[in-house]
mmCIF file with all atom_site columns, C-alpha atoms in Angstrom:
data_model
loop_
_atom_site.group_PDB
_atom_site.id
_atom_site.type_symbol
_atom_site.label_atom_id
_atom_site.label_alt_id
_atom_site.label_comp_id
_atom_site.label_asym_id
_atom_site.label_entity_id
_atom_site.label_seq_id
_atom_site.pdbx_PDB_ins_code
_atom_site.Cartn_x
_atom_site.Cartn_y
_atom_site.Cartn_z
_atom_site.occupancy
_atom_site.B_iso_or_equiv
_atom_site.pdbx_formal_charge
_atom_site.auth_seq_id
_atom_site.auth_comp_id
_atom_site.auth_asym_id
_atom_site.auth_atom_id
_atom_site.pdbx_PDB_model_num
ATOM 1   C CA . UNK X 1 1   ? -75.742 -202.785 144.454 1.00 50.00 ? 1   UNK X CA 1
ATOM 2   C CA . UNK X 1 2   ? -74.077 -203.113 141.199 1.00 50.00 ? 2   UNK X CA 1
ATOM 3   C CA . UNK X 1 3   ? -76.002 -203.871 138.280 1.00 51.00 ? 3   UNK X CA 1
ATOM 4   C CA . UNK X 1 4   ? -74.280 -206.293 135.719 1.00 52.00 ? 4   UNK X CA 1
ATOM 5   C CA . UNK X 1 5   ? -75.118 -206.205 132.026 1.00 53.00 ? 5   UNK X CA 1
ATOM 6   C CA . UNK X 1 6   ? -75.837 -210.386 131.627 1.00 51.00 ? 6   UNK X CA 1
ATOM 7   C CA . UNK X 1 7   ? -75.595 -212.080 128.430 1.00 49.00 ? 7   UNK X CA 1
ATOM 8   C CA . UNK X 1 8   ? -77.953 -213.681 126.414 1.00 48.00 ? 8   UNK X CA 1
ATOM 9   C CA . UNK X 1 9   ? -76.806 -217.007 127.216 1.00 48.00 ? 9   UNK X CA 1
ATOM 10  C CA . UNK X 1 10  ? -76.300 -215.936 131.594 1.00 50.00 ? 10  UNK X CA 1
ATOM 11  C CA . UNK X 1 11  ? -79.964 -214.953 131.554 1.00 49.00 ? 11  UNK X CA 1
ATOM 12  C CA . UNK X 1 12  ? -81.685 -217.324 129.613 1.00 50.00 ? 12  UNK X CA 1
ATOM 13  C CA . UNK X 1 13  ? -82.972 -215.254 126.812 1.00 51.00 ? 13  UNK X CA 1
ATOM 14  C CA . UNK X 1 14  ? -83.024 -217.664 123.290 1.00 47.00 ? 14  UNK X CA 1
ATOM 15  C CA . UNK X 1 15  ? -81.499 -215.157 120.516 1.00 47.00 ? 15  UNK X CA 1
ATOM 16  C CA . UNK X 1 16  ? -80.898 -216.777 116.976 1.00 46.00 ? 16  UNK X CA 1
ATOM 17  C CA . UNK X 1 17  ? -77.184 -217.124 117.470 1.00 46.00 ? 17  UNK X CA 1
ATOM 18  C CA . UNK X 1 18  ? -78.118 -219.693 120.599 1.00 43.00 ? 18  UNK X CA 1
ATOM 19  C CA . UNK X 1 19  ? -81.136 -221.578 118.659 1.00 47.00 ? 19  UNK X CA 1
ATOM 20  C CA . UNK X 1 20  ? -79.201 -222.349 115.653 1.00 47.00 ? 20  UNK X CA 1
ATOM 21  C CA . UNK X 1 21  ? -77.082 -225.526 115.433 1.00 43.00 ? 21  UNK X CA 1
ATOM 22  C CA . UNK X 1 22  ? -73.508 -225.555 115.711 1.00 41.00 ? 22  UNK X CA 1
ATOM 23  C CA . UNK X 1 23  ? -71.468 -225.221 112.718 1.00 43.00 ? 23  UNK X CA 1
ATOM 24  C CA . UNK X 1 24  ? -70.031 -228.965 111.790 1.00 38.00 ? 24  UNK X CA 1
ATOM 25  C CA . UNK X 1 25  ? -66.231 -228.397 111.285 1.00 35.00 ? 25  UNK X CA 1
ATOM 26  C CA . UNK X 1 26  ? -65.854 -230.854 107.570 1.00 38.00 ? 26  UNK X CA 1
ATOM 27  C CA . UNK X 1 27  ? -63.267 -232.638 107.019 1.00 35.00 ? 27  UNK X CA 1
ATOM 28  C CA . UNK X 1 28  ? -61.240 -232.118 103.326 1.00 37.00 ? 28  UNK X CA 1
ATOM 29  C CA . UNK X 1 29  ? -62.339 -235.994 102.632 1.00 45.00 ? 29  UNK X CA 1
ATOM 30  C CA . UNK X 1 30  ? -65.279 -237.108 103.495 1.00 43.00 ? 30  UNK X CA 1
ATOM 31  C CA . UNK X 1 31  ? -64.584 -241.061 103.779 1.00 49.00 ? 31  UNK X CA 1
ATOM 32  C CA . UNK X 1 32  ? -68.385 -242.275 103.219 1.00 60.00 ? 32  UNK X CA 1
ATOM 33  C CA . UNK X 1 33  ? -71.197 -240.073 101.379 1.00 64.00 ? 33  UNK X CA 1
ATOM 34  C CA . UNK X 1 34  ? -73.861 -238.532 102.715 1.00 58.00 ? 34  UNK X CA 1
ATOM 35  C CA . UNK X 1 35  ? -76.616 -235.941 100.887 1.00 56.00 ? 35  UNK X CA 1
ATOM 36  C CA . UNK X 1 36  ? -74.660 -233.473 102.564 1.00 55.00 ? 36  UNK X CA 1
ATOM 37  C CA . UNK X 1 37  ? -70.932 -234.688 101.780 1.00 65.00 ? 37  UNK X CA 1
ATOM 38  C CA . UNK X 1 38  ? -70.698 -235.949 98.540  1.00 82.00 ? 38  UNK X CA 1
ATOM 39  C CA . UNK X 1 39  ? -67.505 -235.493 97.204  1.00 80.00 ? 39  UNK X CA 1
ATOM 40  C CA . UNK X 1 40  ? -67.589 -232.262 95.124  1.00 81.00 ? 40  UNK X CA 1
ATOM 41  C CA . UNK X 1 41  ? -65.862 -233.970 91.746  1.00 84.00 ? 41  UNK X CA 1
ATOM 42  C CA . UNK X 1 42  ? -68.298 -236.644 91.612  1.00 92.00 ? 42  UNK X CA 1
ATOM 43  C CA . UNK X 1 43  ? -69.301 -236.444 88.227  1.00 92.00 ? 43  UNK X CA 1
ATOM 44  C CA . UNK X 1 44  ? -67.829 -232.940 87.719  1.00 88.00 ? 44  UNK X CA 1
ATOM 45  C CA . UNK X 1 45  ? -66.001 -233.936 84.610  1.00 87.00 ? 45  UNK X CA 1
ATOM 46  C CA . UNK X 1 46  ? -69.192 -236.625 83.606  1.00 91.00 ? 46  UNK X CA 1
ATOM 47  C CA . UNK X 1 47  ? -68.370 -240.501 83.096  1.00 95.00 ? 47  UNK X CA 1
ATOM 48  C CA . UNK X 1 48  ? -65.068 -240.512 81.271  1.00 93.00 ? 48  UNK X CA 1
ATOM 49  C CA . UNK X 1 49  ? -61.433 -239.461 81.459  1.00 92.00 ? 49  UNK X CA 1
ATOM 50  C CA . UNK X 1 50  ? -59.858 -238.004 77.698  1.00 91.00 ? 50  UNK X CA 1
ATOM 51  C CA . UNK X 1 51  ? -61.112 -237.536 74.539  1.00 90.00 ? 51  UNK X CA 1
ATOM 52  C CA . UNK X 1 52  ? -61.753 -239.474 71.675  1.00 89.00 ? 52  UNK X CA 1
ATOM 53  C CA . UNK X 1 53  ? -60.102 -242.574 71.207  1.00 91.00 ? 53  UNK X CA 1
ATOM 54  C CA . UNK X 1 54  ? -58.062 -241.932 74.124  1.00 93.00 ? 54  UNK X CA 1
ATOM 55  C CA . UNK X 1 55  ? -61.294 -242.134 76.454  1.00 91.00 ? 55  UNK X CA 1
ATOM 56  C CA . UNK X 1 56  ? -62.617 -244.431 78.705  1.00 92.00 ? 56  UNK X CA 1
ATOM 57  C CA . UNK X 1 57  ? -64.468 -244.676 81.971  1.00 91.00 ? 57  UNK X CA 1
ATOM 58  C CA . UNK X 1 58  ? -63.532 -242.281 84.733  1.00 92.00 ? 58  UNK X CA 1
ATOM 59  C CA . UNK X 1 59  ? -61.763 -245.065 87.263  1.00 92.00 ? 59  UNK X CA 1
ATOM 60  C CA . UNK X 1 60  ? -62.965 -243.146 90.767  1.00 91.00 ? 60  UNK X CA 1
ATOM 61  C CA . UNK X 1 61  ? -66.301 -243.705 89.844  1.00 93.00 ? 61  UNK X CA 1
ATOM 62  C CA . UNK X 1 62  ? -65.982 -247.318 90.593  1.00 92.00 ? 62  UNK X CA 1
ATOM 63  C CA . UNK X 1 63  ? -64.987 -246.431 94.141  1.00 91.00 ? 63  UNK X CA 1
ATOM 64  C CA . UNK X 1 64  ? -67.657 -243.552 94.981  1.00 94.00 ? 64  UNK X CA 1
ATOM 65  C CA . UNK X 1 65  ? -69.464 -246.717 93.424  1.00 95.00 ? 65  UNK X CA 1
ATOM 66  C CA . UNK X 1 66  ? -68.467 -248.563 96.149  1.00 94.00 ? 66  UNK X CA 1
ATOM 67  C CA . UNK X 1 67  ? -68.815 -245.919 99.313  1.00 94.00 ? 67  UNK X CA 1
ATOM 68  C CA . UNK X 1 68  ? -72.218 -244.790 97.517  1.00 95.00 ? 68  UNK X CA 1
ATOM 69  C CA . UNK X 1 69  ? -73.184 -248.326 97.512  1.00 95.00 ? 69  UNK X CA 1
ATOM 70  C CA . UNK X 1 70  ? -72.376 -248.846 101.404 1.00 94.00 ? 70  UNK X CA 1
ATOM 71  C CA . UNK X 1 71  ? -73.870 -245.702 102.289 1.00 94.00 ? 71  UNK X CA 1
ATOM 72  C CA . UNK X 1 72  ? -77.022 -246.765 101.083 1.00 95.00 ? 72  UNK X CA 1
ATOM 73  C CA . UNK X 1 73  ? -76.974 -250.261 102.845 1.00 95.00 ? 73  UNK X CA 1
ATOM 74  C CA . UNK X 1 74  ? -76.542 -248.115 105.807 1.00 93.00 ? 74  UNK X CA 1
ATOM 75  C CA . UNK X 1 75  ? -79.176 -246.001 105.147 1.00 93.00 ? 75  UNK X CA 1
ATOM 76  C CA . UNK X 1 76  ? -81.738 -248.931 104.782 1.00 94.00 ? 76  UNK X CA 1
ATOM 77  C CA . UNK X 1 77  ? -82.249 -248.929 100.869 1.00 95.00 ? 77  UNK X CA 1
ATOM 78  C CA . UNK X 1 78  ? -82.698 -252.610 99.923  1.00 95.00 ? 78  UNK X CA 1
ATOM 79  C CA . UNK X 1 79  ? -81.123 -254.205 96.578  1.00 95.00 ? 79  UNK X CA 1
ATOM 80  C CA . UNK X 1 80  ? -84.988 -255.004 95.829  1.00 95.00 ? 80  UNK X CA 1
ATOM 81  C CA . UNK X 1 81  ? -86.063 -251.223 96.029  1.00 96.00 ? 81  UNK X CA 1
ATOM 82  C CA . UNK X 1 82  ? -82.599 -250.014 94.020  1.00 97.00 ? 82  UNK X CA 1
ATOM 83  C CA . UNK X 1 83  ? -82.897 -252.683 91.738  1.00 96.00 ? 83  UNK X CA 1
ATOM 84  C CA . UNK X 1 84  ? -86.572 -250.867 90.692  1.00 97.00 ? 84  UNK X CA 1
ATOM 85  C CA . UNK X 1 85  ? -84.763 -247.823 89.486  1.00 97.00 ? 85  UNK X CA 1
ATOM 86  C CA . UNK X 1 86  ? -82.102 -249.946 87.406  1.00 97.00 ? 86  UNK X CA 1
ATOM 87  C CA . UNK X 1 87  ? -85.170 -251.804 85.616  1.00 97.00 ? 87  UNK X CA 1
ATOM 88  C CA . UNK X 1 88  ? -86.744 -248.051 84.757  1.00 97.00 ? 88  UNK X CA 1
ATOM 89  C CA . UNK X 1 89  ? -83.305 -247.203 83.450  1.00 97.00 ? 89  UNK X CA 1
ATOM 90  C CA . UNK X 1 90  ? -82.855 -250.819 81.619  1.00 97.00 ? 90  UNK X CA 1
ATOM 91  C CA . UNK X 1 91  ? -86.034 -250.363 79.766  1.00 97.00 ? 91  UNK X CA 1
ATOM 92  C CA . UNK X 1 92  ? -84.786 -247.673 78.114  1.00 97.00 ? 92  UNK X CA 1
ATOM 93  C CA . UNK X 1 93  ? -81.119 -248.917 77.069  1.00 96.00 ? 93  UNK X CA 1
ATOM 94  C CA . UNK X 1 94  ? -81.575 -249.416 73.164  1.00 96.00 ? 94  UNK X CA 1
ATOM 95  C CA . UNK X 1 95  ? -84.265 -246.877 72.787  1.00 97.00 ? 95  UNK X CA 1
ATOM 96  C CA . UNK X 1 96  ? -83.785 -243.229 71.842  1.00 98.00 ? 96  UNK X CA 1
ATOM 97  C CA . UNK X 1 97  ? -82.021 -240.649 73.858  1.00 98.00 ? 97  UNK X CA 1
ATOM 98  C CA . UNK X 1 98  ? -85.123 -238.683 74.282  1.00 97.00 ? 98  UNK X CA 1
ATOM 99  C CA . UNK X 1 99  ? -86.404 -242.200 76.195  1.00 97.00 ? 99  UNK X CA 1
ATOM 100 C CA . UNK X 1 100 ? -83.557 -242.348 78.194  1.00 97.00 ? 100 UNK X CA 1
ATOM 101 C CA . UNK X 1 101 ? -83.673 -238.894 79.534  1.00 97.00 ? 101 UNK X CA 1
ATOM 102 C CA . UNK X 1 102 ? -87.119 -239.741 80.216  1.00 97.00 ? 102 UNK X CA 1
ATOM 103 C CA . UNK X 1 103 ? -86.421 -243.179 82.225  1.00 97.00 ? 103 UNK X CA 1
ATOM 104 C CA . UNK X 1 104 ? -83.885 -240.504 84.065  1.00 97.00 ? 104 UNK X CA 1
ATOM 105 C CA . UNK X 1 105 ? -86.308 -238.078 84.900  1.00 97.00 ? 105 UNK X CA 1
ATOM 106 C CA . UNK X 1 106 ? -89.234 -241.095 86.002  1.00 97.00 ? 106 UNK X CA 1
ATOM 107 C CA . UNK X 1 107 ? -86.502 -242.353 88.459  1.00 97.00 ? 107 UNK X CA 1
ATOM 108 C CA . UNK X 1 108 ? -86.498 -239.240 90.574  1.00 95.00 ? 108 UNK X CA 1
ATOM 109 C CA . UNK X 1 109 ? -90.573 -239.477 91.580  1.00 96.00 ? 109 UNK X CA 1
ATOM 110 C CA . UNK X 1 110 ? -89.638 -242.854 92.793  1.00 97.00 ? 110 UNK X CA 1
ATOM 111 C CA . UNK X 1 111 ? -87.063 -242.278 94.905  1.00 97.00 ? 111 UNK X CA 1
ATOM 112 C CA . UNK X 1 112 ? -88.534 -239.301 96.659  1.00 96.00 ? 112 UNK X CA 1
ATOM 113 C CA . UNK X 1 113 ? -91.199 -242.057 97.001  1.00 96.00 ? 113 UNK X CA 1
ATOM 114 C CA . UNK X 1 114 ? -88.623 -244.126 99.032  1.00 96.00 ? 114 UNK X CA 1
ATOM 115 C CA . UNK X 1 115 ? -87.870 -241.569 100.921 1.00 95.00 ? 115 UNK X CA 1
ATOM 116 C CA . UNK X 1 116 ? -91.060 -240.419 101.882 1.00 96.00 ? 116 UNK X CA 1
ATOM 117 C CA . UNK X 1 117 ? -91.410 -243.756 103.170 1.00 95.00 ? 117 UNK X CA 1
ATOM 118 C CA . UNK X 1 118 ? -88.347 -243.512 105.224 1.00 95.00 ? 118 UNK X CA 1
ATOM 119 C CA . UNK X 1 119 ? -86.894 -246.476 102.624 1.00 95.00 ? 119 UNK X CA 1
ATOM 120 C CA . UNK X 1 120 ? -84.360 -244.092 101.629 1.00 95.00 ? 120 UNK X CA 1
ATOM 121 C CA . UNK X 1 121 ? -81.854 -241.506 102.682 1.00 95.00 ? 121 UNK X CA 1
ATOM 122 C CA . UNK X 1 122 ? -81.278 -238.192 101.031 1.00 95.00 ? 122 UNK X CA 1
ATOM 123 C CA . UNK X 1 123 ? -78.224 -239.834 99.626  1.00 95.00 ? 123 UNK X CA 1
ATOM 124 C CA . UNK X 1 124 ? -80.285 -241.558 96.750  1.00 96.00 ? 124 UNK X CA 1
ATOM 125 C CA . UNK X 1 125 ? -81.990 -238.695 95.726  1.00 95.00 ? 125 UNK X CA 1
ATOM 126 C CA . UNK X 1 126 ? -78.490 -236.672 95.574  1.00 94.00 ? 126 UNK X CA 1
ATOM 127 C CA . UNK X 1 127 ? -77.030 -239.024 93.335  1.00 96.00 ? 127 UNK X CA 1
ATOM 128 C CA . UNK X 1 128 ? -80.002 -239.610 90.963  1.00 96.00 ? 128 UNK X CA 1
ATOM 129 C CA . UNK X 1 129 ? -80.144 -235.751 90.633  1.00 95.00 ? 129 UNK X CA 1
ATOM 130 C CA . UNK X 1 130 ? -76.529 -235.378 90.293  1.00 95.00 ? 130 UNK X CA 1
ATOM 131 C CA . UNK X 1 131 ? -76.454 -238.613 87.337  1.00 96.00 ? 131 UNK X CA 1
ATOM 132 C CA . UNK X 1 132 ? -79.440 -237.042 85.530  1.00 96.00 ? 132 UNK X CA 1
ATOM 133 C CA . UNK X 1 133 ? -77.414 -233.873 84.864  1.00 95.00 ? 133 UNK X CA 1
ATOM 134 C CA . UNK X 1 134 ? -74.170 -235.303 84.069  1.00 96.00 ? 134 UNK X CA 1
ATOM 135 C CA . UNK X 1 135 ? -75.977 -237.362 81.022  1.00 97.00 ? 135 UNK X CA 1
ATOM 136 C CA . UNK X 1 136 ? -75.457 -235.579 77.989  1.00 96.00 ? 136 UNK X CA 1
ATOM 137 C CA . UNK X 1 137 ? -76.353 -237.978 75.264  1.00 96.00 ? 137 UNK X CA 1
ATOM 138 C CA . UNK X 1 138 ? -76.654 -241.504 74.514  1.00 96.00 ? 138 UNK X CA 1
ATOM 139 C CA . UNK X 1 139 ? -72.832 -242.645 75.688  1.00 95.00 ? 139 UNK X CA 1
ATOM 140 C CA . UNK X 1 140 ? -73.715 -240.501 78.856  1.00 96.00 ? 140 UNK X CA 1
ATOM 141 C CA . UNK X 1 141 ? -76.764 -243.070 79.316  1.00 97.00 ? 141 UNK X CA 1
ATOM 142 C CA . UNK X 1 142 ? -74.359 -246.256 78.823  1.00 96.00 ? 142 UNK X CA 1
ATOM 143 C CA . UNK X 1 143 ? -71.779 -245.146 81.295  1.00 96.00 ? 143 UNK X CA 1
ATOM 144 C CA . UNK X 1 144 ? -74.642 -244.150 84.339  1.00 97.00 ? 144 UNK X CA 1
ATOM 145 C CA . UNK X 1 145 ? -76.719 -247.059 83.356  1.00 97.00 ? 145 UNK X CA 1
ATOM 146 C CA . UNK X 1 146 ? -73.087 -249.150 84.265  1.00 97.00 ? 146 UNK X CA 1
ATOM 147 C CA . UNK X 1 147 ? -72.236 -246.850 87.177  1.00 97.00 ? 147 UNK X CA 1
ATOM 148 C CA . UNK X 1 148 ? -76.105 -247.628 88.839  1.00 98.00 ? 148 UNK X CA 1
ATOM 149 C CA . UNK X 1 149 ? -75.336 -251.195 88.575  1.00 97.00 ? 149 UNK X CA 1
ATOM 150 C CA . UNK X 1 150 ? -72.079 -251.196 90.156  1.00 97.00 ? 150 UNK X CA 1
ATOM 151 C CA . UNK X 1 151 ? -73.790 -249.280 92.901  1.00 97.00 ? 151 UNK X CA 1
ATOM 152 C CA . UNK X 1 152 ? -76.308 -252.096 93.238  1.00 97.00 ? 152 UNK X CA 1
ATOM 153 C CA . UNK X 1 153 ? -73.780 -254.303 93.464  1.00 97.00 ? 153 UNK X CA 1
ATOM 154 C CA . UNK X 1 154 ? -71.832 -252.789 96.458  1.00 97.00 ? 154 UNK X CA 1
ATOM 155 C CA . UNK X 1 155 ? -75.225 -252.125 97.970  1.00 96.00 ? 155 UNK X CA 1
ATOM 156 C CA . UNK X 1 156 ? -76.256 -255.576 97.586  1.00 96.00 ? 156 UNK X CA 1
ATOM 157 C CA . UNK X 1 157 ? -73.297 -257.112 99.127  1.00 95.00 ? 157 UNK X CA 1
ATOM 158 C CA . UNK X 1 158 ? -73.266 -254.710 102.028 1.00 93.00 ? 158 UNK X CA 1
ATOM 159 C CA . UNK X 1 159 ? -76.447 -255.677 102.552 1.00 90.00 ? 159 UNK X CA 1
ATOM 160 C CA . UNK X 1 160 ? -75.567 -259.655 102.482 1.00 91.00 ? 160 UNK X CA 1
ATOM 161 C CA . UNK X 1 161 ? -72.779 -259.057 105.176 1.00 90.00 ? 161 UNK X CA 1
ATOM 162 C CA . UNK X 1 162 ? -74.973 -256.608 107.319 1.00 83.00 ? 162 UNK X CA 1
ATOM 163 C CA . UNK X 1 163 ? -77.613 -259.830 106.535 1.00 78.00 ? 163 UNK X CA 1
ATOM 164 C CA . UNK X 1 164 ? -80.284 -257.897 105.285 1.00 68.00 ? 164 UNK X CA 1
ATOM 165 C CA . UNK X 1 165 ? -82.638 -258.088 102.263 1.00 62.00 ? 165 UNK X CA 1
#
């Protein structure tokens, strides 16, 4: 009789190259965000396009707005538990920067919070990571404190046409 050298796989033995998950294939776009797939310039260059008076507010934000804001209907965040972390970040419009990085910082326990809970996806605590290090100063502040609440708003009416709370 002829003995055969069997594979891993043939003979049933688990080796780390069989345990491990298979390698997701990505896509160059991903169409809706995910912890995992945000799209890499999202706030790369911060909250505006040019300089000076030439600047205003980067235009692509309001759509990641918009797919951020679906994405988190989907993943069962509620307008009542985002609209927490825009009243932490309101409180501390007209106060010093050194407040507003604060308000920044506070919004991070809670969301791990909602996600301990299972309130929250990954997703939320991406983008409040990802929006505390793009502000820079007190114009910084302005332009995430409008970019939250056009995520609320997308997440809010998501969640009135998925008729949710």
């Amino acid at each position: 009789m002829e003995k055969k050298n069997k594979t891993a796989a043939e003979s049933g033995i688990k080796t780390p190259e069989s345990t491990e998950a298979p390698q997701a294939i990505e896509a160059p776009e991903a169409a809706t965000p995910t912890a995992g797939n945000i799209p890499a310039e999202y706030l790369r260059g911060g909250y505006y396009v040019g300089e000076g008076k030439n600047r205003y507010p980067a235009p692509a934000l309001v759509d990641q707005a918009e797919e951020i804001g679906k994405s988190l209907a989907a993943g069962g965040v509620t307008a009542t538990a985002f609209n927490r972390l825009l009243r932490t970040l309101k409180t501390a419009k007209k106060k010093p920067f050194e407040a507003q990085a604060g308000a920044l910082k506070k919004i991070v326990p809670q969301v791990l919070d909602l996600e301990r809970k299972k309130k929250a996806p990954p997703l939320l605590r991406e983008i409040a990571e990802r929006n505390r290090a793009a502000v820079k100063d007190k114009d910084d502040f302005a332009a995430c404190l409008d970019h939250f609440q056009d995520i609320g708003i997308f997440l809010s009416m998501q969640a009135a046409a998925e008729g949710t709370p």
